[in-house]
Coordinates of C-alpha atoms in Angstrom, one line a residue:
Chain A
M1 CA 0.0 0.0 0.1
R2 CA 2.7 2.4 1.2
Q3 CA 4.9 1.6 -2.0
T4 CA 2.0 2.2 -4.2
V5 CA 1.4 5.6 -2.6
F6 CA 5.2 6.4 -3.0
G7 CA 5.1 5.1 -6.7
L8 CA 2.0 7.4 -7.6
Q9 CA 4.0 10.4 -6.1
V10 CA 7.0 9.7 -8.3
V11 CA 4.8 9.3 -11.3
M12 CA 3.1 12.6 -10.4
L13 CA 6.5 14.4 -10.0
I14 CA 7.6 13.3 -13.4
G15 CA 4.2 14.0 -15.0
L16 CA 4.4 17.7 -13.6
Y17 CA 8.1 18.1 -14.8
L18 CA 6.9 16.8 -18.3
F19 CA 4.1 19.3 -18.3
L20 CA 6.4 22.2 -17.3
Y21 CA 9.4 21.4 -19.5
A22 CA 8.7 18.9 -22.2
P23 CA 8.1 21.4 -25.0
I24 CA 11.4 23.3 -24.1
F25 CA 13.4 20.3 -23.8
Y26 CA 12.1 18.9 -27.1
I27 CA 13.1 22.0 -28.8
I28 CA 16.7 21.9 -27.2
Y29 CA 16.8 18.3 -28.2
V30 CA 15.7 18.9 -31.7
S31 CA 18.1 21.8 -32.2
F32 CA 21.0 19.4 -31.8
Q33 CA 19.7 16.9 -34.4
T34 CA 20.0 16.5 -38.2
N35 CA 16.4 16.0 -38.9
N36 CA 13.9 18.4 -37.3
I37 CA 10.7 16.8 -38.5
W38 CA 11.1 13.6 -37.0
P39 CA 14.4 13.6 -35.0
F40 CA 14.4 9.7 -33.9
P41 CA 16.6 7.9 -33.7
P42 CA 19.0 10.6 -32.4
D43 CA 21.5 11.9 -35.1
F44 CA 23.6 14.6 -33.4
S45 CA 24.5 17.6 -35.5
L46 CA 25.3 21.2 -35.0
H47 CA 23.9 22.5 -38.3
H48 CA 21.0 24.4 -36.9
Y49 CA 23.5 26.6 -35.0
Q50 CA 25.5 27.0 -38.0
S51 CA 22.7 28.3 -40.1
L52 CA 21.7 30.6 -37.1
L53 CA 25.3 32.0 -37.1
G54 CA 24.9 32.7 -40.9
L55 CA 21.6 34.3 -40.1
R56 CA 21.7 37.9 -41.0
D57 CA 20.5 40.0 -38.0
F58 CA 21.4 37.4 -35.4
H59 CA 24.3 39.3 -34.0
A60 CA 22.6 42.5 -34.0
A61 CA 19.7 41.0 -32.3
L62 CA 21.7 39.1 -29.8
F63 CA 23.5 42.6 -28.9
N64 CA 20.3 44.5 -28.7
S65 CA 18.7 42.0 -26.3
V66 CA 21.6 42.3 -24.0
I67 CA 21.4 45.9 -24.3
I68 CA 17.8 46.1 -23.6
G69 CA 18.2 43.7 -20.7
G70 CA 21.1 45.1 -19.1
A71 CA 19.9 48.6 -19.1
T72 CA 16.5 47.6 -17.8
A73 CA 18.4 45.7 -15.1
V74 CA 20.2 48.7 -14.0
L75 CA 17.2 51.2 -14.1
S76 CA 14.9 48.9 -12.4
A77 CA 17.1 47.6 -9.7
L78 CA 17.8 51.3 -8.9
F79 CA 14.2 52.4 -9.0
A80 CA 13.0 49.4 -6.9
T81 CA 15.7 49.9 -4.2
M82 CA 14.8 53.4 -3.8
A83 CA 11.2 52.6 -3.8
A84 CA 11.6 49.7 -1.0
I85 CA 13.8 51.9 1.1
G86 CA 11.1 54.7 0.9
V87 CA 8.2 52.4 1.7
L88 CA 9.9 50.6 4.6
R89 CA 11.4 53.8 6.3
Y90 CA 8.5 56.0 6.1
R91 CA 5.8 54.3 8.2
T92 CA 2.7 56.3 7.2
R93 CA -0.6 55.0 6.9
W94 CA -0.4 55.3 3.2
R95 CA 2.4 52.7 3.1
A96 CA 0.0 49.8 1.6
T97 CA -1.3 52.3 -1.0
V98 CA 2.3 53.3 -2.1
A99 CA 3.3 49.8 -2.3
G100 CA 0.5 48.7 -4.1
L101 CA 0.9 51.3 -6.7
Y102 CA 4.4 50.2 -7.2
L103 CA 3.2 46.6 -7.8
A104 CA 0.3 47.5 -10.0
P105 CA 2.2 47.4 -13.3
L106 CA 2.8 43.7 -12.6
F107 CA -0.9 43.1 -13.7
I108 CA -1.1 45.3 -16.6
A109 CA -1.1 43.3 -19.9
H110 CA 2.3 43.5 -21.5
I111 CA 0.7 44.2 -24.9
L112 CA -1.0 47.2 -23.4
I113 CA 2.2 48.6 -21.8
G114 CA 3.8 48.1 -25.4
I115 CA 1.2 50.0 -27.3
A116 CA 0.6 52.5 -24.7
S117 CA 4.2 53.3 -24.4
L118 CA 4.5 53.8 -28.2
I119 CA 1.5 56.2 -28.4
F120 CA 2.5 58.2 -25.4
N121 CA 6.2 58.4 -26.5
K122 CA 5.3 59.6 -30.0
S123 CA 2.2 61.7 -29.3
V124 CA 3.1 63.5 -26.0
L125 CA 7.1 63.3 -25.8
G126 CA 7.6 63.2 -29.6
L127 CA 10.3 60.4 -29.0
P128 CA 10.6 57.8 -31.8
G129 CA 10.6 54.1 -31.0
N130 CA 14.1 52.9 -30.5
L131 CA 16.2 50.7 -28.0
G132 CA 16.1 53.6 -25.4
S133 CA 12.1 53.6 -25.4
A134 CA 12.3 50.0 -25.3
V135 CA 14.3 50.1 -22.2
I136 CA 12.1 52.7 -20.6
A137 CA 8.9 50.6 -21.4
N138 CA 10.3 47.4 -20.1
A139 CA 11.5 49.0 -17.0
T140 CA 7.9 49.9 -16.0
Y141 CA 6.9 46.2 -15.2
A142 CA 10.4 45.2 -14.4
T143 CA 10.6 47.8 -11.6
A144 CA 7.4 46.2 -10.1
F145 CA 9.0 42.9 -10.0
A146 CA 12.3 44.2 -8.8
F147 CA 10.5 46.0 -6.2
L148 CA 8.8 42.9 -4.9
I149 CA 12.1 41.1 -4.8
V150 CA 14.0 44.0 -3.0
L151 CA 11.2 44.5 -0.6
A152 CA 11.0 41.0 0.5
Q153 CA 14.7 41.1 1.3
L154 CA 14.8 44.5 2.9
A155 CA 11.8 43.9 5.4
R156 CA 14.4 42.0 7.3
Y157 CA 16.8 44.7 7.3
D158 CA 17.6 46.4 10.7
W159 CA 17.4 50.2 10.1
R160 CA 18.8 50.8 13.4
L161 CA 22.2 49.9 11.8
D162 CA 21.9 52.9 9.9
E163 CA 21.3 55.1 12.9
A164 CA 24.4 53.5 14.6
A165 CA 26.4 54.4 11.5
M166 CA 25.1 58.0 11.8
V167 CA 25.8 58.4 15.5
F168 CA 29.5 57.0 14.7
G169 CA 29.9 60.0 12.0
A170 CA 28.7 58.5 8.8
S171 CA 26.7 61.2 6.6
P172 CA 23.6 59.8 5.1
V173 CA 25.4 59.0 1.8
G174 CA 28.2 57.5 3.9
T175 CA 26.0 55.4 5.9
F176 CA 24.4 54.0 2.7
R177 CA 27.8 53.3 1.1
E178 CA 29.4 51.9 4.1
V179 CA 26.5 50.0 5.8
T180 CA 23.2 49.8 4.1
L181 CA 24.4 48.7 0.4
P182 CA 27.0 46.2 1.7
L183 CA 24.3 44.4 3.5
I184 CA 21.5 44.6 0.9
W185 CA 23.3 44.2 -2.4
P186 CA 22.4 40.6 -2.9
S187 CA 18.6 41.5 -3.1
V188 CA 19.5 44.4 -5.3
L189 CA 21.4 42.0 -7.4
G190 CA 18.9 39.4 -7.5
A191 CA 16.4 42.1 -8.6
A192 CA 18.7 43.2 -11.4
I193 CA 19.0 39.7 -12.7
V194 CA 15.3 38.9 -12.7
S195 CA 14.8 42.4 -14.5
F196 CA 17.5 41.6 -17.0
L197 CA 15.7 38.3 -17.8
M198 CA 12.3 39.7 -18.2
A199 CA 13.4 42.4 -20.5
F200 CA 15.9 40.2 -22.5
N201 CA 12.9 37.6 -23.1
N202 CA 10.3 40.2 -23.7
L203 CA 8.5 40.3 -27.0
E204 CA 5.2 42.3 -26.5
V205 CA 6.7 45.4 -25.1
T206 CA 9.8 45.6 -27.0
F207 CA 8.2 44.8 -30.2
Y208 CA 6.2 48.0 -30.5
Q209 CA 9.1 50.0 -29.5
V210 CA 11.9 48.9 -31.7
G211 CA 10.2 48.2 -34.9
A212 CA 12.5 46.9 -37.6
T213 CA 15.4 46.9 -34.9
P214 CA 15.9 43.1 -34.3
T215 CA 16.1 41.6 -30.6
L216 CA 16.4 37.8 -30.0
P217 CA 12.5 37.5 -29.3
T218 CA 11.5 39.8 -32.1
L219 CA 13.9 37.8 -34.5
A220 CA 12.2 34.5 -33.5
W221 CA 8.9 36.1 -34.1
G222 CA 9.9 37.4 -37.4
E223 CA 11.3 34.0 -38.4
L224 CA 8.2 32.3 -37.6
R225 CA 6.5 34.2 -40.2
H226 CA 8.3 32.1 -42.9
G227 CA 7.2 28.8 -41.2
I228 CA 9.4 27.1 -38.7
S229 CA 12.8 27.7 -40.1
E230 CA 15.9 25.7 -39.1
E231 CA 17.5 28.6 -37.2
L232 CA 14.6 28.9 -34.9
Y233 CA 15.4 25.7 -33.0
A234 CA 19.0 26.8 -32.4
L235 CA 17.8 30.5 -31.5
T236 CA 15.1 29.5 -28.9
S237 CA 17.5 26.9 -27.3
L238 CA 20.1 29.6 -27.0
I239 CA 17.8 32.0 -25.4
N240 CA 16.7 29.3 -22.7
G241 CA 20.4 28.1 -22.4
A242 CA 21.5 31.8 -21.4
V243 CA 18.6 32.1 -19.1
F244 CA 19.3 28.9 -17.3
L245 CA 23.0 29.6 -17.3
L246 CA 22.3 33.0 -15.5
L247 CA 20.1 31.3 -13.0
A248 CA 22.5 28.6 -12.3
M249 CA 25.3 31.2 -11.7
L250 CA 23.0 32.9 -9.2
Y251 CA 22.4 29.8 -7.5
G252 CA 26.1 28.8 -7.6
L253 CA 26.9 32.2 -6.0
L254 CA 24.4 31.7 -3.3
R255 CA 25.4 28.3 -2.4
S256 CA 29.1 29.0 -2.2
G257 CA 28.5 31.9 0.0
V258 CA 30.1 34.5 -2.3
L259 CA 26.5 35.9 -2.2
R260 CA 24.8 36.0 1.3
V261 CA 21.3 36.8 1.6
E262 CA 21.0 37.3 5.4
Y263 CA 22.0 40.3 7.4
R264 CA 21.6 39.6 11.0
D265 CA 24.2 37.8 12.8
Chain B
M1 CA 31.5 71.5 34.9
V2 CA 28.3 71.0 32.9
A3 CA 29.1 68.8 29.8
L4 CA 25.5 68.2 28.8
R5 CA 22.4 70.2 29.3
L6 CA 18.9 69.8 28.3
E7 CA 16.5 72.7 28.5
R8 CA 12.9 72.2 28.6
V9 CA 13.0 69.4 26.1
T10 CA 9.8 68.2 24.6
K11 CA 9.1 65.5 22.1
R12 CA 6.0 64.6 20.6
F13 CA 5.0 61.8 18.3
G14 CA 1.7 62.7 16.7
R15 CA -0.6 63.2 19.5
V16 CA 1.6 61.4 22.1
T17 CA 3.9 63.3 24.1
A18 CA 6.8 61.1 24.8
V19 CA 8.9 63.8 26.7
E20 CA 7.7 66.9 28.2
G21 CA 9.9 69.7 29.6
V22 CA 12.8 67.7 30.7
D23 CA 15.7 69.7 32.2
L24 CA 19.0 67.9 32.9
E25 CA 22.4 69.0 33.8
I26 CA 25.1 66.3 33.5
G27 CA 28.7 66.6 34.5
D28 CA 31.6 64.3 34.1
E29 CA 29.9 61.5 35.9
F30 CA 28.0 58.4 35.6
F31 CA 24.4 59.3 35.1
A32 CA 21.5 56.8 35.0
L33 CA 18.1 57.5 33.5
L34 CA 15.7 55.1 35.1
G35 CA 12.3 54.4 34.3
P36 CA 9.5 51.9 33.2
S37 CA 9.2 51.3 29.4
G38 CA 7.3 54.1 27.9
S39 CA 8.6 56.6 30.3
G40 CA 10.5 58.4 27.5
K41 CA 14.0 57.7 28.7
T42 CA 15.1 56.3 25.4
T43 CA 13.8 59.1 23.6
V44 CA 15.7 61.5 25.7
L45 CA 18.7 59.5 24.8
R46 CA 17.9 59.5 21.1
M47 CA 17.4 63.5 21.2
I48 CA 20.8 63.8 22.9
A49 CA 22.4 61.5 20.1
G50 CA 20.4 63.7 17.4
L51 CA 18.4 60.7 16.2
E52 CA 15.2 62.4 17.2
A53 CA 14.9 66.2 17.1
P54 CA 12.9 67.9 19.9
N55 CA 9.7 69.8 19.4
Q56 CA 10.8 72.2 21.9
G57 CA 13.8 73.0 24.0
R58 CA 17.5 72.8 23.5
V59 CA 20.4 70.3 23.7
L60 CA 23.7 71.7 24.7
I61 CA 26.9 69.8 24.6
D62 CA 29.8 71.6 26.3
G63 CA 28.0 74.8 26.3
A64 CA 27.3 74.8 22.5
D65 CA 23.8 74.3 21.2
V66 CA 23.7 71.2 19.2
T67 CA 19.8 70.9 18.7
P68 CA 19.9 71.5 15.1
L69 CA 23.0 69.2 14.5
A70 CA 22.5 65.9 12.7
P71 CA 24.1 63.0 14.5
Y72 CA 27.1 62.6 12.5
R73 CA 28.2 66.0 13.6
R74 CA 27.8 65.6 17.3
R75 CA 30.9 63.4 17.9
I76 CA 29.0 61.4 20.7
G77 CA 29.6 57.7 21.5
M78 CA 26.8 55.4 21.8
V79 CA 26.1 51.7 22.9
F80 CA 23.1 50.4 21.7
Q81 CA 20.6 47.8 22.8
D82 CA 21.3 44.5 20.9
F83 CA 24.8 46.0 20.2
L84 CA 24.1 46.9 16.5
L85 CA 27.4 45.8 15.4
F86 CA 27.9 45.8 11.6
P87 CA 27.8 42.2 10.5
H88 CA 29.7 42.5 7.4
R89 CA 32.7 44.0 9.1
T90 CA 35.4 42.4 11.5
V91 CA 35.7 43.5 15.1
A92 CA 38.6 45.7 14.3
E93 CA 36.7 47.5 11.4
N94 CA 33.6 47.7 13.6
I95 CA 35.7 49.3 16.5
L96 CA 37.6 51.8 13.9
F97 CA 34.2 52.8 12.1
P98 CA 33.9 56.1 14.0
L99 CA 37.7 56.9 13.5
R100 CA 37.5 56.2 9.8
M101 CA 34.3 58.3 9.3
Q102 CA 36.2 61.2 11.0
G103 CA 39.2 60.7 8.5
V104 CA 41.8 59.6 11.1
G105 CA 45.0 58.4 9.7
A106 CA 45.9 54.7 9.6
A107 CA 48.7 55.0 12.2
E108 CA 46.5 57.0 14.6
Q109 CA 43.8 54.3 14.0
R110 CA 46.1 51.6 15.1
Q111 CA 47.1 53.4 18.2
H112 CA 43.5 53.8 19.2
L113 CA 42.7 50.3 18.5
D114 CA 45.7 49.0 20.6
W115 CA 44.5 51.4 23.4
I116 CA 40.8 50.5 23.5
T117 CA 41.2 46.7 22.9
Q118 CA 43.5 46.7 25.9
L119 CA 41.0 48.8 27.9
V120 CA 37.9 46.7 27.2
R121 CA 39.9 43.4 27.2
L122 CA 39.3 42.3 23.6
I123 CA 42.6 41.3 22.4
G124 CA 42.9 38.4 19.8
V125 CA 39.6 38.6 18.3
E126 CA 40.1 41.7 15.9
D127 CA 39.6 39.7 12.8
R128 CA 36.6 37.8 13.7
Y129 CA 33.1 38.8 12.6
P130 CA 30.3 39.6 14.9
H131 CA 28.4 36.3 14.4
Q132 CA 31.5 34.6 15.8
L133 CA 31.6 36.2 19.1
S134 CA 30.1 35.5 22.3
G135 CA 27.3 37.7 24.0
G136 CA 30.0 39.2 26.3
Q137 CA 32.6 40.0 23.5
K138 CA 29.7 41.6 21.4
Q139 CA 29.2 43.8 24.3
R140 CA 32.8 44.7 24.6
V141 CA 33.1 45.5 20.8
A142 CA 30.1 47.8 21.1
L143 CA 31.7 49.6 24.0
A144 CA 35.1 49.8 22.2
R145 CA 33.2 51.3 19.2
G146 CA 31.5 53.8 21.5
L147 CA 34.7 54.9 23.3
V148 CA 37.3 54.6 20.5
S149 CA 37.1 58.3 19.2
R150 CA 37.4 59.5 22.9
P151 CA 33.8 61.2 22.4
K152 CA 32.6 64.0 24.6
L153 CA 30.1 61.9 26.1
L154 CA 29.0 58.2 25.9
L155 CA 25.3 57.2 25.7
L156 CA 24.3 53.7 26.5
D157 CA 20.8 52.5 25.6
E158 CA 19.8 49.4 27.9
P159 CA 23.2 47.7 26.9
L160 CA 23.0 44.8 29.2
A161 CA 19.3 43.8 28.7
N162 CA 20.2 40.9 26.3
L163 CA 23.0 39.4 28.7
D164 CA 22.6 36.8 31.1
R165 CA 22.6 37.4 34.8
E166 CA 26.2 36.7 35.5
L167 CA 27.5 38.5 32.5
R168 CA 25.6 41.5 33.5
R169 CA 27.0 41.8 36.8
E170 CA 30.4 41.6 35.4
M171 CA 29.9 44.1 32.7
E172 CA 28.1 46.6 35.3
I173 CA 31.5 46.8 37.1
E174 CA 33.4 47.0 33.8
I175 CA 31.4 49.8 32.5
R176 CA 31.7 51.7 35.8
R177 CA 35.4 51.1 35.5
F178 CA 35.6 52.6 32.0
Q179 CA 33.8 55.8 33.1
L180 CA 36.3 56.2 35.9
A181 CA 39.2 55.6 33.6
L182 CA 38.0 58.0 30.9
G183 CA 36.4 60.7 33.0
I184 CA 33.7 61.5 30.4
P185 CA 30.0 61.6 31.1
F186 CA 28.2 58.2 30.7
I187 CA 24.5 58.5 30.2
Y188 CA 23.0 55.2 31.0
V189 CA 19.3 54.3 30.1
T190 CA 17.8 51.4 31.8
H191 CA 14.6 50.0 33.3
N192 CA 16.7 48.0 35.7
Q193 CA 17.1 49.7 38.9
E194 CA 19.8 47.4 40.1
E195 CA 22.0 48.6 37.3
A196 CA 21.2 52.2 37.8
L197 CA 22.0 51.8 41.4
T198 CA 25.1 49.7 40.8
M199 CA 26.9 51.9 38.5
S200 CA 25.7 55.4 38.7
D201 CA 26.7 58.4 40.6
R202 CA 23.5 60.4 40.0
M203 CA 20.2 59.2 38.6
A204 CA 16.9 60.6 37.3
V205 CA 13.7 58.7 37.5
M206 CA 11.3 59.2 34.6
R207 CA 7.7 58.5 34.5
A208 CA 5.2 59.3 31.5
G209 CA 7.8 61.9 29.6
R210 CA 8.6 63.5 32.9
V211 CA 11.4 63.7 35.4
E212 CA 9.9 62.6 38.7
Q213 CA 13.3 62.9 40.8
I214 CA 16.8 63.7 40.1
G215 CA 19.7 63.6 42.5
D216 CA 22.5 61.4 44.1
K217 CA 21.5 57.9 43.8
L218 CA 21.6 57.3 47.5
D219 CA 19.3 60.3 48.1
V220 CA 16.9 59.0 45.3
Y221 CA 16.9 55.5 46.9
H222 CA 16.5 56.7 50.5
H223 CA 14.5 59.9 50.2
P224 CA 12.1 59.4 47.5
K225 CA 10.0 62.6 46.6
T226 CA 7.1 61.2 44.9
R227 CA 4.9 58.4 45.3
F228 CA 6.1 56.8 42.0
V229 CA 9.6 57.0 43.0
A230 CA 8.7 55.5 46.4
A231 CA 7.1 52.6 44.7
F232 CA 9.4 52.1 41.9
V233 CA 13.0 52.3 43.4
G234 CA 13.9 49.6 45.7
A235 CA 11.9 46.6 47.0
N236 CA 8.9 48.3 48.5
N237 CA 6.0 47.3 50.8
S238 CA 2.9 49.7 51.1
V239 CA 0.0 49.9 53.5
A240 CA -2.7 52.5 52.9
G241 CA -5.0 54.1 55.3
T242 CA -6.5 57.2 56.9
V243 CA -4.3 60.0 58.1
T244 CA -5.0 60.6 61.8
A245 CA -2.4 63.2 62.7
L246 CA 0.3 65.5 60.8
A247 CA 3.0 67.1 63.0
D248 CA 6.7 67.8 62.6
R249 CA 6.7 66.4 58.9
L250 CA 5.4 63.1 60.4
A251 CA 2.3 61.6 59.4
T252 CA 0.3 59.0 61.5
I253 CA -1.8 56.6 59.5
D254 CA -4.3 54.4 60.7
W255 CA -4.0 50.8 59.2
H256 CA -6.9 48.7 60.4
G257 CA -6.4 49.8 63.9
H258 CA -2.5 50.1 63.9
A259 CA -0.9 53.6 64.0
V260 CA 1.8 53.6 61.3
Q261 CA 4.2 56.8 61.2
A262 CA 5.9 58.1 58.3
R263 CA 7.6 61.1 56.7
A264 CA 4.8 63.3 55.4
H265 CA 5.0 64.5 51.8
A266 CA 3.1 67.2 50.3
G267 CA -0.6 67.1 49.8
L268 CA -1.7 65.1 52.9
A269 CA -4.3 66.2 55.3
V270 CA -5.8 64.7 58.3
G271 CA -8.7 62.7 57.5
A272 CA -7.5 62.0 54.0
Q273 CA -6.4 58.8 52.5
A274 CA -2.6 58.0 52.4
V275 CA -0.3 55.4 51.1
C276 CA 2.9 54.5 53.2
Y277 CA 5.9 52.9 51.5
V278 CA 8.5 51.2 53.3
K279 CA 11.7 49.3 51.9
S280 CA 11.8 45.7 52.8
E281 CA 15.4 45.9 54.3
K282 CA 14.2 48.7 56.5
I283 CA 11.8 46.6 58.5
A284 CA 12.6 45.0 61.7
V285 CA 10.8 41.6 62.2
E286 CA 10.6 40.0 65.7
A287 CA 9.3 36.5 66.5
V288 CA 6.5 36.4 69.0
A289 CA 6.4 33.5 71.3
D290 CA 2.9 33.7 72.2
T291 CA 0.1 33.3 69.8
D292 CA -1.9 36.2 71.4
T293 CA 0.5 38.7 69.7
R294 CA -1.9 41.8 69.7
T295 CA -1.6 42.4 73.3
Q296 CA 2.2 42.2 73.1
T297 CA 2.6 44.5 70.5
Q298 CA 3.5 47.6 72.3
T299 CA 6.0 46.0 74.6
Q300 CA 7.9 44.1 71.9
T301 CA 8.5 47.1 69.7
D302 CA 9.7 49.3 72.5
T303 CA 13.3 48.2 72.0
G304 CA 15.0 51.4 72.0
R305 CA 14.6 51.7 68.2
A306 CA 12.4 54.6 67.4
A307 CA 9.7 52.5 66.5
A308 CA 7.1 54.4 64.3
A309 CA 5.0 51.3 63.4
A310 CA 4.3 48.0 64.7
I311 CA 2.2 45.5 62.8
T312 CA 1.5 41.9 63.7
G313 CA 1.5 39.2 61.3
T314 CA 2.3 35.7 60.4
L315 CA 5.3 34.5 58.8
R316 CA 4.3 32.7 55.7
D317 CA 7.7 31.8 54.1
S318 CA 11.2 32.3 54.4
I319 CA 13.3 32.4 51.3
F320 CA 16.8 31.9 51.7
K321 CA 19.2 33.7 49.4
G322 CA 22.6 33.0 50.9
H323 CA 23.8 36.1 52.3
Y324 CA 20.3 37.5 53.0
A325 CA 16.7 36.1 53.3
D326 CA 13.2 37.4 52.2
Y327 CA 10.5 36.7 54.9
L328 CA 7.0 36.8 53.4
I329 CA 4.7 38.0 56.3
D330 CA 0.9 37.9 56.0
I331 CA -0.4 41.0 57.9
G332 CA -4.1 40.3 57.4
E333 CA -6.6 42.3 55.4
G334 CA -5.2 40.5 52.4
R335 CA -1.8 42.2 52.5
E336 CA 1.5 40.5 52.3
I337 CA 4.8 42.2 53.3
T338 CA 8.4 41.2 52.4
V339 CA 11.2 41.9 54.8
S340 CA 14.8 41.4 53.8
G341 CA 17.4 40.8 56.3
P342 CA 20.4 38.5 57.3
P343 CA 19.1 34.8 57.5
R344 CA 18.0 34.1 60.9
S345 CA 17.4 30.5 62.5
D346 CA 14.4 31.8 64.5
L347 CA 12.4 32.9 61.4
F348 CA 12.6 29.7 59.3
S349 CA 9.6 28.0 61.0
H350 CA 6.3 28.8 59.0
D351 CA 3.1 30.1 60.5
R352 CA 4.9 31.8 63.2
P353 CA 3.5 35.1 64.7
V354 CA 5.8 38.0 64.1
V355 CA 5.6 41.6 64.8
L356 CA 7.0 44.1 62.3
S357 CA 8.4 47.6 63.0
W358 CA 10.2 50.4 61.2
A359 CA 11.4 53.9 62.0
A360 CA 9.3 56.7 61.0
A361 CA 12.1 58.3 59.0
D362 CA 12.3 55.1 57.1
A363 CA 8.9 55.3 55.5
D364 CA 7.3 57.8 53.4
A365 CA 3.5 58.6 53.2
F366 CA 1.9 60.2 50.1
P367 CA -1.6 61.2 49.5
A368 CA -3.5 58.2 47.9
D369 CA -4.7 60.3 45.0
P370 CA -6.2 58.8 41.9
E371 CA -3.0 58.4 40.2
P372 CA -2.1 54.6 40.4
A373 CA 1.0 53.4 42.1
A374 CA 3.9 52.4 39.6
S375 CA 3.7 49.0 38.3
R376 CA 7.3 47.8 39.1
E377 CA 9.5 46.3 36.4
A378 CA 12.5 44.1 37.0

């Protein structure tokens, strides 16, 4: 009886993982195969990747995606940290409202952010769509995500440490540099990495801003219009690979203790 | 010499007045601010440090008005509750933090570090991190950080609250030693009267944002000026009754047929209700052989001691504490009185009739006005 239950649990676990990852791993598997229509039995090949490297726009797309991801990460982590510190330090009765308004962009449809930013930038600010406006548009919802991450960590920070630093002669800037930042930077970095990944992966928001300028997701989207091309397998696998690599790096840093997420001794 | 002066300092948080019109003058001494939680003592300390700005009044250090100055311009040392050591810095970095912020050179920093680690006995742990230290070591690091820059004064905010009893005793004596060695004012906030009485030269007792009494610690202990201080400082017993006579600064109070005498404080009137406080070590207790104690009371207490009160009771329990003992005595009417004194063999049998007495000068009578007596802490 007990064994049957355990067996059932294992089956459910595997089933759930298949549900979550089967399509992704199938694409990654196919990207290394010669035949992408029926890739069985396995026949290892890198020709998808070779044709991807030969694809016009691939390098530009990769570069642009990294730029959008990186700039969004910096902007969002900065805004989110300032917002979280403000929300935690000023204990007014409006606190919940203030925090809620920082989080609301999480629930706005990305396509709406994309279209709205395009129209607003063009009609009100008179700005053309480009990488810069893509960064700004992506930073709206990414800031909300980053805020959530920084807030969760910062809620455990003991602000009396800042008071101690000030009594011992540190100016507000000195206090932030000497005490606050060294203790909270893991959460700021975490928020930056998540923001990077979200902007790096984003299609809907970015698409409306950059027009013909390629990014990895818009390139994949564009390729799809010609049917499932060979490069697409390699492209999607690479994007995923990069994302997982970054997450694995973060995890490794946390495990090794280079990054520490606790502040109190 | 007055190192610190507070002039009519008031602090309000919203509609709550935390500190109201506090005046203090502190010289190069060990000064304790004693009060129950919520009495405003920590707020006073935070205003001296600059962590709170007073709504009214001024803070002067060495005669200079520092009221508008930010904390980092005041050059004050402070020891916090929970130590608040910087967890990402080593012991040496923690201790040297104030000097580094003041831009002191490396060689001089080294000298200060050697001096202070010797003073607070912290040698050999300079490269450790706070989480690797014991409670006592953390306390010493916190003290070293507070003193390393030779500040104009040191503020201590319940620094011993999180230490165990043994360590607290040891640190009380150490901290007192540092004050004598450095000769700067130590201002020590605590709700623990034992700490205040052990370490301080002078003390102020605070209650509900105001200073109730300020003075030499022995004076505060032996001569309470308000009912609150009488109830809060020391181990106290109280009996309440009607004032039957007032003369020569002495009040006579009728407690269920017993005439109890005590020093009269302002506001007493014949016929009004009064409360009489007497510290447990100032009560004499005598065993009575006969069970019919009431008739013997007068003769028993007439032992040359200026007995001002004599109350009969029954010894309920003796609590032996080594060098002294507490005797719990039921005096009827639902009252129990605690007497402290040297351990005595004749007072270790329970349910023994006893008679209690104390000198009028050792008891203090206050009007039993509506204000409630202090609920004692610690």
